[in-house]
mmCIF file of C-alpha atoms in Angstrom:
data_model
loop_
_atom_site.group_PDB
_atom_site.id
_atom_site.type_symbol
_atom_site.label_atom_id
_atom_site.label_comp_id
_atom_site.label_asym_id
_atom_site.label_seq_id
_atom_site.Cartn_x
_atom_site.Cartn_y
_atom_site.Cartn_z
ATOM 1 C CA MET A 1 -1.454 9.922 108.632
ATOM 2 C CA LYS A 2 -2.302 13.245 110.265
ATOM 3 C CA ALA A 3 -2.136 14.970 106.877
ATOM 4 C CA ARG A 4 -4.623 12.471 105.438
ATOM 5 C CA THR A 5 -6.950 12.907 108.397
ATOM 6 C CA ARG A 6 -6.765 16.681 108.049
ATOM 7 C CA ALA A 7 -7.431 16.503 104.302
ATOM 8 C CA ALA A 8 -10.403 14.175 104.847
ATOM 9 C CA ALA A 9 -11.807 16.513 107.493
ATOM 10 C CA ILE A 10 -11.478 19.516 105.180
ATOM 11 C CA LEU A 11 -13.189 17.697 102.313
ATOM 12 C CA LEU A 12 -16.010 16.321 104.486
ATOM 13 C CA THR A 13 -16.735 19.535 106.383
ATOM 14 C CA PRO A 14 -18.875 21.157 103.610
ATOM 15 C CA PHE A 15 -20.975 17.992 103.361
ATOM 16 C CA PHE A 16 -21.615 17.800 107.092
ATOM 17 C CA LEU A 17 -22.438 21.510 107.257
ATOM 18 C CA LEU A 18 -24.939 21.181 104.423
ATOM 19 C CA PHE A 19 -26.347 17.947 105.862
ATOM 20 C CA THR A 20 -26.828 19.612 109.241
ATOM 21 C CA ALA A 21 -28.481 22.664 107.699
ATOM 22 C CA VAL A 22 -30.934 20.864 105.422
ATOM 23 C CA MET A 23 -31.551 17.622 107.351
ATOM 24 C CA VAL A 24 -30.628 17.634 111.037
ATOM 25 C CA VAL A 25 -31.927 21.110 111.874
ATOM 26 C CA PRO A 26 -35.326 20.728 110.087
ATOM 27 C CA ILE A 27 -35.877 17.294 111.632
ATOM 28 C CA GLY A 28 -34.942 18.592 115.066
ATOM 29 C CA TYR A 29 -37.293 21.555 114.639
ATOM 30 C CA ALA A 30 -40.134 19.248 113.553
ATOM 31 C CA VAL A 31 -39.622 17.059 116.635
ATOM 32 C CA TRP A 32 -39.552 20.139 118.889
ATOM 33 C CA LEU A 33 -42.659 21.595 117.206
ATOM 34 C CA SER A 34 -44.549 18.315 117.659
ATOM 35 C CA LEU A 35 -44.246 18.634 121.432
ATOM 36 C CA PHE A 36 -46.247 21.874 121.585
ATOM 37 C CA THR A 37 -49.772 22.945 120.780
ATOM 38 C CA GLU A 38 -51.712 26.203 120.681
ATOM 39 C CA LYS A 39 -54.582 26.733 123.100
ATOM 40 C CA GLN A 40 -56.968 29.610 123.620
ATOM 41 C CA SER A 41 -56.606 31.302 126.980
ATOM 42 C CA GLY A 42 -59.510 32.027 129.309
ATOM 43 C CA LEU A 43 -62.935 31.834 127.651
ATOM 44 C CA GLY A 44 -61.527 32.107 124.173
ATOM 45 C CA PHE A 45 -61.446 35.912 124.016
ATOM 46 C CA GLY A 46 -57.682 36.127 124.426
ATOM 47 C CA GLY A 47 -55.057 35.191 121.913
ATOM 48 C CA ALA A 48 -53.753 31.677 121.446
ATOM 49 C CA GLU A 49 -50.739 30.642 123.449
ATOM 50 C CA THR A 50 -48.238 27.880 122.750
ATOM 51 C CA VAL A 51 -48.075 25.309 125.538
ATOM 52 C CA PHE A 52 -46.051 22.144 126.026
ATOM 53 C CA SER A 53 -48.222 19.100 125.305
ATOM 54 C CA GLY A 54 -45.693 16.274 125.383
ATOM 55 C CA LEU A 55 -46.834 13.331 123.263
ATOM 56 C CA ASP A 56 -50.433 14.533 122.936
ATOM 57 C CA ASN A 57 -49.998 15.390 119.256
ATOM 58 C CA TYR A 58 -48.654 11.916 118.536
ATOM 59 C CA THR A 59 -51.579 10.384 120.411
ATOM 60 C CA ALA A 60 -54.010 12.571 118.474
ATOM 61 C CA ALA A 61 -52.487 11.611 115.126
ATOM 62 C CA LEU A 62 -52.447 7.884 115.885
ATOM 63 C CA GLY A 63 -55.975 8.095 117.276
ATOM 64 C CA ASP A 64 -57.293 9.803 114.142
ATOM 65 C CA ARG A 65 -58.903 7.298 111.795
ATOM 66 C CA ALA A 66 -58.067 9.399 108.740
ATOM 67 C CA PHE A 67 -54.351 9.262 109.553
ATOM 68 C CA ARG A 68 -54.407 5.486 110.063
ATOM 69 C CA GLU A 69 -56.369 4.947 106.857
ATOM 70 C CA GLY A 70 -53.695 6.956 105.035
ATOM 71 C CA PHE A 71 -51.167 4.225 105.842
ATOM 72 C CA GLY A 72 -53.634 1.682 104.480
ATOM 73 C CA VAL A 73 -53.719 3.626 101.216
ATOM 74 C CA LEU A 74 -49.916 3.664 101.125
ATOM 75 C CA LEU A 75 -49.845 -0.096 101.674
ATOM 76 C CA GLY A 76 -52.190 -0.680 98.738
ATOM 77 C CA TYR A 77 -50.199 1.764 96.629
ATOM 78 C CA CYS A 78 -46.894 0.011 97.408
ATOM 79 C CA LEU A 79 -48.318 -3.459 96.734
ATOM 80 C CA LEU A 80 -49.557 -2.339 93.328
ATOM 81 C CA TYR A 81 -46.920 0.174 92.276
ATOM 82 C CA ILE A 82 -43.584 -1.315 93.368
ATOM 83 C CA PRO A 83 -43.899 -4.724 91.620
ATOM 84 C CA LEU A 84 -45.144 -3.072 88.420
ATOM 85 C CA LEU A 85 -42.303 -0.562 88.497
ATOM 86 C CA LEU A 86 -39.516 -3.064 89.180
ATOM 87 C CA VAL A 87 -40.750 -5.681 86.711
ATOM 88 C CA GLY A 88 -41.564 -3.123 84.022
ATOM 89 C CA ALA A 89 -38.292 -1.211 84.304
ATOM 90 C CA LEU A 90 -36.237 -4.419 84.367
ATOM 91 C CA ALA A 91 -38.112 -5.851 81.371
ATOM 92 C CA LEU A 92 -37.500 -2.691 79.329
ATOM 93 C CA ALA A 93 -33.820 -2.679 80.320
ATOM 94 C CA LEU A 94 -33.455 -6.320 79.261
ATOM 95 C CA LEU A 95 -35.099 -5.543 75.938
ATOM 96 C CA LEU A 96 -32.729 -2.644 75.304
ATOM 97 C CA ASP A 97 -29.760 -4.773 76.300
ATOM 98 C CA SER A 98 -30.725 -7.672 74.056
ATOM 99 C CA ALA A 99 -29.034 -8.348 70.739
ATOM 100 C CA LEU A 100 -32.319 -7.761 68.908
ATOM 101 C CA ALA A 101 -32.673 -4.162 70.110
ATOM 102 C CA ARG A 102 -32.344 -1.393 67.541
ATOM 103 C CA ALA A 103 -32.110 2.377 68.027
ATOM 104 C CA ARG A 104 -31.250 1.895 71.710
ATOM 105 C CA ARG A 105 -30.325 5.511 72.349
ATOM 106 C CA PHE A 106 -33.588 6.750 70.861
ATOM 107 C CA PHE A 107 -35.783 4.439 72.936
ATOM 108 C CA GLN A 108 -33.703 5.048 76.062
ATOM 109 C CA LEU A 109 -34.213 8.798 75.683
ATOM 110 C CA ALA A 110 -37.894 8.430 74.771
ATOM 111 C CA LEU A 111 -38.589 6.280 77.842
ATOM 112 C CA PHE A 112 -36.625 8.614 80.121
ATOM 113 C CA LEU A 113 -38.258 11.859 78.901
ATOM 114 C CA PRO A 114 -41.446 11.563 81.059
ATOM 115 C CA HIS A 115 -39.198 11.730 84.149
ATOM 116 C CA ALA A 116 -38.003 15.160 82.987
ATOM 117 C CA VAL A 117 -41.575 16.469 83.315
ATOM 118 C CA PRO A 118 -42.195 17.921 86.820
ATOM 119 C CA GLY A 119 -44.533 15.787 88.905
ATOM 120 C CA ILE A 120 -47.195 18.466 89.223
ATOM 121 C CA ILE A 121 -47.269 18.986 85.438
ATOM 122 C CA ALA A 122 -47.488 15.232 84.853
ATOM 123 C CA ALA A 123 -50.401 14.998 87.302
ATOM 124 C CA LEU A 124 -52.219 17.857 85.553
ATOM 125 C CA ILE A 125 -51.735 16.181 82.164
ATOM 126 C CA TRP A 126 -53.195 12.929 83.435
ATOM 127 C CA VAL A 127 -56.100 14.656 85.192
ATOM 128 C CA TYR A 128 -56.998 16.067 81.775
ATOM 129 C CA LEU A 129 -56.737 12.571 80.254
ATOM 130 C CA TYR A 130 -58.885 11.133 83.062
ATOM 131 C CA THR A 131 -61.701 13.730 82.802
ATOM 132 C CA PRO A 132 -64.621 12.302 80.732
ATOM 133 C CA GLN A 133 -65.758 15.644 79.295
ATOM 134 C CA LEU A 134 -62.268 16.522 78.042
ATOM 135 C CA SER A 135 -60.263 13.365 77.470
ATOM 136 C CA PRO A 136 -60.054 11.802 73.993
ATOM 137 C CA VAL A 137 -58.811 8.634 75.725
ATOM 138 C CA VAL A 138 -61.969 8.291 77.841
ATOM 139 C CA GLN A 139 -64.131 9.056 74.813
ATOM 140 C CA ALA A 140 -62.346 6.363 72.805
ATOM 141 C CA MET A 141 -62.799 3.879 75.652
ATOM 142 C CA GLU A 142 -66.509 4.687 75.889
ATOM 143 C CA ALA A 143 -66.880 4.312 72.128
ATOM 144 C CA GLY A 144 -65.371 0.848 72.456
ATOM 145 C CA GLY A 145 -67.774 -0.080 75.232
ATOM 146 C CA ILE A 146 -65.215 0.263 78.015
ATOM 147 C CA GLY A 147 -66.462 2.288 80.941
ATOM 148 C CA PHE A 148 -64.064 3.180 83.741
ATOM 149 C CA ASP A 149 -64.258 6.069 86.204
ATOM 150 C CA PHE A 150 -60.687 7.093 87.008
ATOM 151 C CA PHE A 151 -61.888 9.264 89.906
ATOM 152 C CA SER A 152 -64.085 6.660 91.629
ATOM 153 C CA PRO A 153 -63.095 4.979 94.914
ATOM 154 C CA ALA A 154 -62.061 1.871 92.956
ATOM 155 C CA GLY A 155 -60.293 3.832 90.213
ATOM 156 C CA ALA A 156 -58.428 6.493 92.201
ATOM 157 C CA LEU A 157 -55.555 4.273 93.349
ATOM 158 C CA PRO A 158 -54.871 2.690 89.906
ATOM 159 C CA SER A 159 -55.056 6.177 88.380
ATOM 160 C CA ILE A 160 -52.338 7.484 90.693
ATOM 161 C CA VAL A 161 -50.217 4.347 90.201
ATOM 162 C CA ASN A 162 -50.437 4.932 86.442
ATOM 163 C CA ILE A 163 -49.178 8.511 86.825
ATOM 164 C CA ALA A 164 -46.283 7.394 89.016
ATOM 165 C CA LEU A 165 -45.342 4.634 86.567
ATOM 166 C CA TRP A 166 -45.368 7.102 83.697
ATOM 167 C CA GLU A 167 -43.004 9.358 85.642
ATOM 168 C CA TRP A 168 -40.554 6.826 87.087
ATOM 169 C CA LEU A 169 -40.497 3.792 84.800
ATOM 170 C CA GLY A 170 -37.967 5.257 82.365
ATOM 171 C CA TYR A 171 -35.743 6.604 85.148
ATOM 172 C CA ASN A 172 -35.363 3.208 86.799
ATOM 173 C CA MET A 173 -35.020 1.529 83.422
ATOM 174 C CA VAL A 174 -31.886 3.626 82.844
ATOM 175 C CA ILE A 175 -30.453 2.426 86.190
ATOM 176 C CA PHE A 176 -31.064 -1.229 85.299
ATOM 177 C CA TYR A 177 -29.740 -0.726 81.771
ATOM 178 C CA ALA A 178 -26.513 0.770 83.155
ATOM 179 C CA ALA A 179 -26.141 -2.221 85.499
ATOM 180 C CA LEU A 180 -26.676 -4.616 82.594
ATOM 181 C CA GLN A 181 -24.077 -2.790 80.516
ATOM 182 C CA ALA A 182 -21.555 -3.293 83.339
ATOM 183 C CA ILE A 183 -21.822 -7.088 83.117
ATOM 184 C CA ASP A 184 -18.689 -8.713 81.747
ATOM 185 C CA ARG A 185 -19.520 -9.579 78.134
ATOM 186 C CA SER A 186 -17.242 -12.609 78.269
ATOM 187 C CA VAL A 187 -19.681 -14.240 80.711
ATOM 188 C CA LEU A 188 -22.534 -13.766 78.249
ATOM 189 C CA GLU A 189 -20.421 -14.996 75.347
ATOM 190 C CA ALA A 190 -19.466 -18.114 77.305
ATOM 191 C CA ALA A 191 -23.135 -18.824 78.044
ATOM 192 C CA THR A 192 -23.978 -18.415 74.353
ATOM 193 C CA VAL A 193 -21.202 -20.818 73.374
ATOM 194 C CA ASP A 194 -22.573 -23.347 75.896
ATOM 195 C CA GLY A 195 -25.919 -23.214 74.093
ATOM 196 C CA ALA A 196 -27.908 -20.932 76.389
ATOM 197 C CA GLY A 197 -30.738 -19.115 74.649
ATOM 198 C CA ALA A 198 -31.749 -15.478 75.039
ATOM 199 C CA TRP A 199 -34.328 -16.230 77.737
ATOM 200 C CA ARG A 200 -31.905 -18.395 79.723
ATOM 201 C CA ILE A 201 -29.195 -15.742 79.549
ATOM 202 C CA ALA A 202 -31.625 -13.029 80.612
ATOM 203 C CA PHE A 203 -33.126 -14.768 83.638
ATOM 204 C CA SER A 204 -30.286 -17.060 84.744
ATOM 205 C CA ILE A 205 -27.323 -14.723 84.215
ATOM 206 C CA LYS A 206 -28.314 -11.090 83.725
ATOM 207 C CA VAL A 207 -31.020 -10.783 86.381
ATOM 208 C CA PRO A 208 -28.961 -12.415 89.189
ATOM 209 C CA LEU A 209 -26.018 -10.138 88.364
ATOM 210 C CA VAL A 210 -28.109 -6.954 88.749
ATOM 211 C CA LYS A 211 -29.807 -7.922 92.033
ATOM 212 C CA ALA A 212 -27.861 -5.217 93.860
ATOM 213 C CA SER A 213 -29.422 -2.599 91.581
ATOM 214 C CA LEU A 214 -32.844 -4.186 92.101
ATOM 215 C CA ALA A 215 -32.419 -3.950 95.879
ATOM 216 C CA MET A 216 -31.277 -0.322 95.669
ATOM 217 C CA VAL A 217 -34.151 0.720 93.401
ATOM 218 C CA GLY A 218 -36.609 -1.191 95.576
ATOM 219 C CA LEU A 219 -35.388 0.596 98.716
ATOM 220 C CA PHE A 220 -35.547 4.052 97.133
ATOM 221 C CA THR A 221 -38.981 3.276 95.674
ATOM 222 C CA ILE A 222 -40.342 2.277 99.079
ATOM 223 C CA ILE A 223 -39.076 5.519 100.615
ATOM 224 C CA GLY A 224 -40.470 7.551 97.718
ATOM 225 C CA SER A 225 -43.833 5.779 97.910
ATOM 226 C CA LEU A 226 -44.243 6.747 101.564
ATOM 227 C CA GLN A 227 -43.909 10.386 100.494
ATOM 228 C CA LEU A 228 -46.825 10.171 98.038
ATOM 229 C CA PHE A 229 -48.299 13.664 97.864
ATOM 230 C CA THR A 230 -48.258 15.565 94.560
ATOM 231 C CA GLU A 231 -50.363 13.240 92.415
ATOM 232 C CA PRO A 232 -53.239 12.697 94.883
ATOM 233 C CA LEU A 233 -53.207 16.402 95.802
ATOM 234 C CA ILE A 234 -53.829 17.352 92.163
ATOM 235 C CA LEU A 235 -56.552 14.729 91.795
ATOM 236 C CA ASN A 236 -58.188 16.087 94.954
ATOM 237 C CA LYS A 237 -58.521 19.607 93.562
ATOM 238 C CA GLY A 238 -61.782 20.174 91.736
ATOM 239 C CA THR A 239 -62.194 16.833 89.962
ATOM 240 C CA GLY A 240 -64.883 15.198 92.074
ATOM 241 C CA SER A 241 -62.371 12.495 92.897
ATOM 242 C CA ALA A 242 -62.606 9.994 95.723
ATOM 243 C CA VAL A 243 -59.201 11.272 96.849
ATOM 244 C CA THR A 244 -59.770 13.243 100.048
ATOM 245 C CA SER A 245 -57.603 15.925 101.649
ATOM 246 C CA THR A 246 -56.265 13.338 104.130
ATOM 247 C CA TRP A 247 -55.870 10.476 101.645
ATOM 248 C CA THR A 248 -52.174 9.903 102.496
ATOM 249 C CA PRO A 249 -50.167 10.746 105.660
ATOM 250 C CA ASN A 250 -48.380 13.556 103.807
ATOM 251 C CA MET A 251 -51.715 15.060 102.769
ATOM 252 C CA TYR A 252 -52.942 14.677 106.357
ATOM 253 C CA ALA A 253 -49.961 16.671 107.631
ATOM 254 C CA TYR A 254 -50.411 19.294 104.892
ATOM 255 C CA THR A 255 -54.106 19.710 105.741
ATOM 256 C CA ALA A 256 -53.392 19.909 109.469
ATOM 257 C CA ALA A 257 -50.778 22.615 108.954
ATOM 258 C CA PHE A 258 -52.279 24.846 106.256
ATOM 259 C CA ASP A 259 -56.033 24.260 106.528
ATOM 260 C CA ARG A 260 -56.405 23.791 110.291
ATOM 261 C CA ASN A 261 -53.284 25.736 111.394
ATOM 262 C CA ASP A 262 -52.401 22.874 113.753
ATOM 263 C CA TYR A 263 -48.655 22.836 113.253
ATOM 264 C CA GLY A 264 -47.972 20.585 116.230
ATOM 265 C CA LEU A 265 -50.241 17.861 114.848
ATOM 266 C CA ALA A 266 -48.732 18.277 111.383
ATOM 267 C CA ALA A 267 -45.218 17.954 112.800
ATOM 268 C CA ALA A 268 -46.167 14.848 114.803
ATOM 269 C CA ALA A 269 -47.682 13.218 111.700
ATOM 270 C CA SER A 270 -44.539 14.035 109.719
ATOM 271 C CA VAL A 271 -42.264 12.574 112.399
ATOM 272 C CA LEU A 272 -44.332 9.381 112.538
ATOM 273 C CA LEU A 273 -44.105 9.054 108.755
ATOM 274 C CA ALA A 274 -40.337 9.631 108.869
ATOM 275 C CA LEU A 275 -39.949 6.954 111.553
ATOM 276 C CA THR A 276 -41.958 4.530 109.416
ATOM 277 C CA ALA A 277 -39.698 5.220 106.424
ATOM 278 C CA ALA A 278 -36.572 4.752 108.560
ATOM 279 C CA LEU A 279 -37.898 1.467 109.986
ATOM 280 C CA LEU A 280 -38.772 0.077 106.542
ATOM 281 C CA SER A 281 -35.376 1.151 105.190
ATOM 282 C CA PHE A 282 -33.652 -0.644 108.064
ATOM 283 C CA VAL A 283 -35.702 -3.815 107.514
ATOM 284 C CA VAL A 284 -35.094 -3.898 103.750
ATOM 285 C CA THR A 285 -31.368 -3.228 104.212
ATOM 286 C CA ARG A 286 -31.015 -5.983 106.803
ATOM 287 C CA LEU A 287 -32.940 -8.487 104.674
ATOM 288 C CA THR A 288 -30.843 -7.811 101.573
ATOM 289 C CA GLY A 289 -27.672 -7.922 103.671
ATOM 290 C CA ARG A 290 -28.597 -11.296 105.171
ATOM 291 C CA ARG A 291 -29.390 -12.759 101.760
ATOM 292 C CA LYS A 292 -26.057 -11.584 100.406
ATOM 293 C CA ALA A 293 -24.177 -12.975 103.407
ATOM 294 C CA GLY A 294 -26.018 -16.297 103.088
ATOM 295 C CA LYS A 295 -25.098 -16.620 99.436
ATOM 296 C CA GLU A 296 -21.450 -15.829 100.172
ATOM 297 C CA ARG A 297 -21.354 -18.525 102.868
ATOM 298 C CA THR A 298 -22.966 -21.017 100.493
ATOM 299 C CA ALA A 299 -20.426 -20.176 97.800
#
């Protein structure tokens, strides 16, 4: 028993060291930094000095309308993006897993390839495709009588959702496809023998059996959505877009730190965003756990 405990400790030590270095220490430093602010001494002729401000930075962030509106943007983004991502990725996985699918490896690779493109490159590509003076797509839409401004206040959010879908749809499709491949084929064969059609098998057998993967992808997608930064930052740079420098909480923290040099406010905004992500993760995990426990009791 002692030998096993010692072996487990030896194997886990590198993980905990790395976890402490890249997670615990940075989070602790951010919390510490959020409790201080820089103030000019005297009449402003002296240098700035760092003073303890307690929760003032948190109060300032929560009292700032731009920061609060950033969470509203994230809410709209999640309501639009997450259902489209989950439904789209699951539908593609079901199509690839169906008996009618051909060239599965080719389409699996083709759908996954956009995820291999770095996010900043993907955003730049789509900014080009959104720009009226440059984009053949916009020109074709205008020729067909379809006018849509991708950079307008009404078009900015769908434009960013489209970029995110292009990046992550294939990645999550691969996860769902792997879960579908793990289903016992004898179950599907039995359903076919009983007269179940392709649609019945897909929605009554396959989808319920991959709900764990759906819950996992949904949780990770929620956490990733709260960190929305790269795509709106690119759209904000020189495109005349409705996306402002404080459009999301991450952009608010970035602007506070590197444009206004207010590192305490930036740290407080980051901590508040991290707490929101942790709270949502806890809620989603508890809800999925309760549903699973309820089904087991019913069974």
